Structures are given as structure tokens and as C-alpha cells.
C-alpha positions as a printed NumPy array, in Angstrom:
array([[124.347, 107.529,  87.826],
       [122.723, 108.396,  84.528],
       [124.731, 108.598,  81.296],
       [124.897, 111.931,  79.526],
       [122.591, 112.324,  76.577],
       [124.16 , 112.121,  73.14 ],
       [122.825, 112.606,  69.638],
       [125.619, 110.475,  68.167],
       [124.176, 107.002,  67.505],
       [127.644, 105.535,  66.976],
       [128.97 , 106.599,  70.386],
       [129.704, 103.478,  72.511],
       [127.191, 102.787,  75.259],
       [129.668, 100.68 ,  77.232],
       [132.396, 102.808,  78.726],
       [135.963, 101.821,  79.535],
       [136.87 , 101.094,  83.132],
       [139.777, 102.7  ,  84.923],
       [143.18 , 101.787,  83.593],
       [146.65 , 103.136,  82.946],
       [147.037, 101.91 ,  79.361],
       [146.315, 104.117,  76.375],
       [143.393, 101.814,  75.596],
       [142.065, 100.914,  79.053],
       [140.314,  97.606,  79.708],
       [136.584,  97.863,  79.197],
       [134.326,  96.648,  81.994],
       [131.097,  96.619,  80.018],
       [128.139,  96.315,  82.392],
       [130.198,  96.321,  85.578],
       [131.051,  99.589,  87.344],
       [132.209, 100.123,  90.978],
       [129.578, 102.748,  91.762],
       [126.59 , 101.309,  89.905],
       [123.87 ,  98.784,  90.618],
       [123.197,  96.157,  87.978],
       [119.943,  94.407,  87.113],
       [120.043,  92.11 ,  84.088],
       [116.73 ,  90.883,  82.68 ],
       [115.39 ,  89.389,  79.49 ],
       [114.749,  86.267,  77.465],
       [118.098,  84.58 ,  78.137],
       [116.928,  81.499,  76.216],
       [118.417,  78.9  ,  78.565],
       [116.548,  75.6  ,  78.434],
       [116.11 ,  72.427,  80.481],
       [117.433,  70.05 ,  77.836],
       [119.93 ,  70.099,  74.979],
       [117.925,  67.611,  72.897],
       [114.474,  67.667,  71.383],
       [111.735,  65.926,  73.387],
       [110.369,  62.572,  72.338],
       [106.878,  62.457,  70.888],
       [105.245,  61.383,  74.163],
       [107.5  ,  63.295,  76.579],
       [104.874,  65.993,  77.136],
       [102.818,  63.697,  79.424],
       [105.532,  64.086,  82.101],
       [105.795,  67.873,  81.855],
       [104.752,  70.215,  84.682],
       [101.105,  70.811,  85.493],
       [ 99.488,  72.877,  88.259],
       [100.016,  71.092,  91.569],
       [100.476,  72.162,  95.179],
       [102.322,  68.927,  95.979],
       [106.048,  69.631,  95.544],
       [106.706,  65.872,  95.644],
       [104.498,  65.261,  92.644],
       [106.309,  64.28 ,  89.46 ],
       [104.239,  66.915,  87.664],
       [105.274,  69.76 ,  89.973],
       [107.493,  72.237,  88.144],
       [110.179,  72.009,  90.841],
       [111.034,  68.522,  89.554],
       [112.303,  70.123,  86.341],
       [114.388,  72.852,  87.997],
       [117.536,  70.7  ,  88.489],
       [117.793,  70.553,  84.686],
       [117.868,  74.336,  84.336],
       [120.86 ,  75.201,  82.153],
       [121.289,  78.746,  83.462],
       [121.748,  77.637,  87.076],
       [124.204,  74.977,  85.962],
       [126.279,  77.399,  83.896],
       [126.272,  80.072,  86.611],
       [127.419,  77.588,  89.249],
       [130.223,  76.514,  86.898],
       [131.283,  80.155,  86.511],
       [130.671,  80.165,  82.763],
       [128.112,  82.948,  82.443],
       [126.508,  85.933,  84.223],
       [129.565,  86.298,  86.438],
       [128.915,  87.714,  89.894],
       [125.161,  87.924,  89.363],
       [122.528,  86.354,  91.585],
       [118.927,  85.301,  91.182],
       [116.12 ,  85.093,  93.687],
       [114.462,  81.743,  94.311],
       [112.641,  80.545,  91.197],
       [109.229,  79.648,  92.591],
       [107.085,  79.754,  89.467],
       [106.425,  77.424,  86.517],
       [108.436,  77.465,  83.291],
       [107.812,  80.542,  81.186],
       [108.265,  78.877,  77.778],
       [107.031,  77.426,  75.416],
       [103.236,  77.604,  75.571],
       [101.149,  76.264,  72.709],
       [ 98.72 ,  78.097,  70.452],
       [ 95.914,  76.508,  72.456],
       [ 97.316,  78.021,  75.644],
       [ 97.441,  81.458,  74.049],
       [ 93.883,  81.185,  72.767],
       [ 92.579,  80.309,  76.242],
       [ 94.747,  82.853,  78.095],
       [ 92.201,  85.667,  77.857],
       [ 89.304,  83.56 ,  79.132],
       [ 91.35 ,  82.218,  82.052],
       [ 92.251,  85.735,  83.168],
       [ 88.634,  86.84 ,  82.882],
       [ 87.614,  83.892,  85.057],
       [ 90.231,  84.785,  87.668],
       [ 92.23 ,  81.641,  86.838],
       [ 95.45 ,  83.508,  86.014],
       [ 97.76 ,  80.517,  86.492],
       [ 95.449,  78.173,  84.631],
       [ 93.991,  74.846,  85.693],
       [ 96.04 ,  73.196,  82.961],
       [ 99.254,  74.24 ,  81.217],
       [ 99.238,  73.649,  77.483],
       [102.855,  73.219,  76.415],
       [104.17 ,  73.196,  72.864],
       [105.035,  69.527,  72.415],
       [108.197,  70.13 ,  70.358],
       [109.999,  72.207,  73.035],
       [110.948,  71.344,  76.598],
       [109.262,  73.641,  79.146],
       [111.997,  76.01 ,  80.313],
       [112.668,  79.101,  82.389],
       [113.879,  81.252,  79.479],
       [112.851,  84.588,  80.987],
       [114.931,  85.639,  83.991],
       [115.896,  88.581,  86.183],
       [119.408,  88.628,  87.688],
       [121.086,  91.215,  89.865],
       [124.394,  92.211,  91.399],
       [124.508,  92.348,  95.2  ],
       [126.016,  95.213,  97.169],
       [129.83 ,  95.385,  96.928],
       [131.914,  94.129,  99.829],
       [133.298,  97.592, 100.676],
       [129.734,  98.845, 101.072],
       [128.786,  95.943, 103.344],
       [131.848,  96.516, 105.528],
       [130.686, 100.087, 106.183],
       [127.034,  99.188, 106.586],
       [126.329,  95.474, 107.229],
       [122.585,  96.099, 106.82 ],
       [123.051,  97.391, 103.263],
       [121.919,  94.708, 100.865],
       [119.751,  94.178,  97.809],
       [116.482,  92.487,  98.722],
       [113.971,  90.824,  96.419],
       [110.45 ,  90.989,  97.892],
       [108.867,  89.38 ,  94.841],
       [109.841,  87.29 ,  91.835],
       [107.106,  85.622,  89.822],
       [105.75 ,  84.761,  86.406],
       [102.796,  86.806,  85.198],
       [ 99.813,  85.324,  83.337],
       [100.296,  84.245,  79.742],
       [ 99.33 ,  86.822,  77.134],
       [ 97.682,  86.02 ,  73.83 ],
       [100.462,  87.769,  71.902],
       [103.349,  85.567,  73.075],
       [104.311,  81.964,  73.791],
       [106.314,  83.202,  76.823],
       [104.953,  84.125,  80.221],
       [106.393,  87.5  ,  81.298],
       [108.373,  87.667,  84.525],
       [108.235,  90.412,  87.145],
       [110.753,  91.082,  89.895],
       [110.69 ,  93.766,  92.611],
       [113.809,  95.041,  94.379],
       [114.527,  96.916,  97.572],
       [117.82 ,  98.814,  97.268],
       [119.333, 101.163,  99.877],
       [118.773, 104.805,  98.937],
       [122.423, 105.751,  99.138],
       [125.144, 106.044,  96.553],
       [127.744, 103.329,  96.14 ],
       [131.122, 104.857,  97.028],
       [134.353, 104.257,  95.178],
       [136.45 , 101.669,  97.046],
       [139.736, 102.731,  98.557],
       [142.978, 101.023,  97.532],
       [142.92 ,  99.128, 100.817],
       [139.354,  97.934, 100.232],
       [140.157,  96.861,  96.681],
       [142.764,  94.366,  97.852],
       [141.016,  93.215, 101.028],
       [138.956,  90.36 ,  99.582],
       [140.529,  87.066,  98.53 ],
       [138.16 ,  87.056,  95.57 ],
       [138.014,  90.543,  94.004],
       [134.597,  92.049,  93.403],
       [133.42 ,  91.602,  89.824],
       [132.837,  95.357,  89.634],
       [136.597,  95.884,  89.964],
       [137.853,  92.843,  88.074],
       [135.425,  92.016,  85.249],
       [135.448,  88.386,  84.052],
       [136.752,  89.421,  80.65 ],
       [137.565,  92.587,  78.768],
       [135.582,  93.893,  75.836],
       [137.171,  94.168,  72.417],
       [137.279,  97.887,  71.478],
       [137.   ,  96.848,  67.82 ],
       [133.785,  94.865,  68.325],
       [131.684,  97.147,  66.11 ],
       [134.039,  96.952,  63.129],
       [134.359,  93.185,  63.477],
       [130.607,  92.72 ,  63.741],
       [130.082,  94.778,  60.589],
       [132.713,  92.736,  58.741],
       [131.038,  89.509,  59.877],
       [127.641,  90.727,  58.694],
       [129.11 ,  91.629,  55.286],
       [130.52 ,  88.104,  54.982],
       [127.156,  86.641,  55.996],
       [125.419,  88.571,  53.214],
       [128.005,  87.482,  50.638],
       [127.771,  83.83 ,  51.68 ],
       [123.972,  84.011,  51.675],
       [123.861,  85.471,  48.156],
       [126.332,  82.875,  46.925],
       [124.349,  80.028,  48.499],
       [121.09 ,  81.345,  47.033],
       [122.533,  81.668,  43.525],
       [124.309,  78.334,  43.607],
       [122.046,  76.054,  45.645],
       [118.463,  77.031,  44.759],
       [116.575,  76.686,  41.466],
       [115.448,  80.288,  41.649],
       [119.011,  81.466,  42.258],
       [120.36 ,  79.384,  39.434],
       [117.709,  80.847,  37.143],
       [118.755,  84.371,  38.093],
       [122.433,  83.479,  37.63 ],
       [121.718,  81.931,  34.225],
       [119.724,  85.015,  33.178],
       [122.585,  87.302,  34.247],
       [125.157,  85.245,  32.357],
       [122.935,  84.987,  29.28 ],
       [122.249,  88.725,  29.35 ],
       [125.942,  89.512,  29.717],
       [126.893,  87.226,  26.828],
       [124.073,  88.618,  24.684],
       [125.136,  92.19 ,  25.432],
       [128.747,  91.379,  24.678],
       [127.782,  89.751,  21.39 ],
       [125.601,  92.733,  20.412],
       [128.36 ,  95.242,  21.184],
       [130.898,  93.158,  19.261],
       [128.583,  93.026,  16.265],
       [128.11 ,  96.806,  16.308],
       [131.84 ,  97.414,  16.481],
       [132.653,  95.199,  13.505]])
């Protein structure tokens, strides 16, 4: 279901879900009759600390042996996104296909400079992965999706979202990330609105009907206020904590005092 076009840039893109209150709860991305695919650089890592100077010698390298210590699968248990999703702390209700590709971040400048030649030689995955030594290799770039709702599956058990392919594409010279591609097979039929009976049938309500949290309808005003405070704090820090800022502040004060003195002299 496509949103109606609007020329008003301030009109909210996230619509409120059904509700009886004057200000109904807002569901954000979740809607009973919509599919959801969530993709991007989610920036989850495989470690919360910086790597040691020699840690890079243990990082993944091309290998067909899944038991090898250098196979990328050995690093997957440290993936922060999987851990947080399993704990129910993020990306609620979403799923991900099997991650069967090397980390997508962070490749070094050397890797980027050799990316073009590797692709021209047909070696798209590279015979060696050149990682940036100051960042842990991580699966930052992901594609998640929401499966078919339970009321749809009860009517048609064969209806499900399938993922025929999920892989990392070759590194490009313009980025230190490898792009990720994911293909989906989705039934060509509309998702119906659930009946009242279907809404209360499951012990765990579908996330489309009961979002994990509501959105604050005043988020735009609060974000603008926060940005204004950030600018004020930044200006204050620059003027008070840097030599250049102090010079500007001194010049302003000196100019103001000089102007005041000149005006006072003229008035006497």
C-alpha cells in the first residue's frame, strides 16, 4: 500500500495506528496490512572494545574450512545484533536469513585500492581480506524482514516470506563497507486486516498489532530543541576552551568596551 503523495515536507511519514484516544498510539514502521523490510548500515559490531595492536592476525581470511580459526563463522557468535535481537532489545519481531558471508566492515585503504583489480581478474571475494587494523571486522550492513502475520498463515499455511539469496557483494573503491544484497519471494496477495477473534488468538500478539513501544508525537519539536542546545553548547565550548575561540571572545569584548567608551566620550 503506497502512501499518498504530499508536497508538505513537514507532514509526518510515520502514521498513527488504530486507537480510541484523541492522540492514538503510533506504530511507526509496523502496520497490520503491510510487509516490512529493514535494511542499512546498522553499525552493530563484534566487540565493544578496540582491538589490540596484533589482534588482526586472528581475523577472518578466505577459507573453505568452517573449522578453521580464520573462517568468518568463528566470529559470528560475537555479533552484537544477533545477541540484542535474541534478548528482545532491538528490531522487535524482525528476522534475518542465515548470514553466510564475511564481515562487511571495515576494509582498509589497501583493500579499496585493490578492489578494482580483483574484480577485473574475476576474484570478487579476494584471495586475501585487508582489514583496517583499528576496527574489529563486523557485519554492520544487514537486511531484516517481518514474516507473514499469524492470521495470514492460518488462512494459507503455504504463505510465507522466503529468502532465496543473501550475500555480500564485492568491495567497491568508494567505500570501506562491502554492500549487501538480499532477494525475497513474497506471496502476491494483499495482507488482510485481522478479525477481532484473530487478534486475540495468539498467546504472543503479532508485533504489527502491538508495537514494542509507542512513538512520541512530539519527537520533531524535541529533536529541534536538542539540536538548538547542541549548537549553543558547541559555541560555548569553542569560545571558552579553544585559543581561537578565546581570541574571538576577547576581540568581541574589546570591541564592545571600545565602542562603549567611544559613545560615552561623544555624549560628554
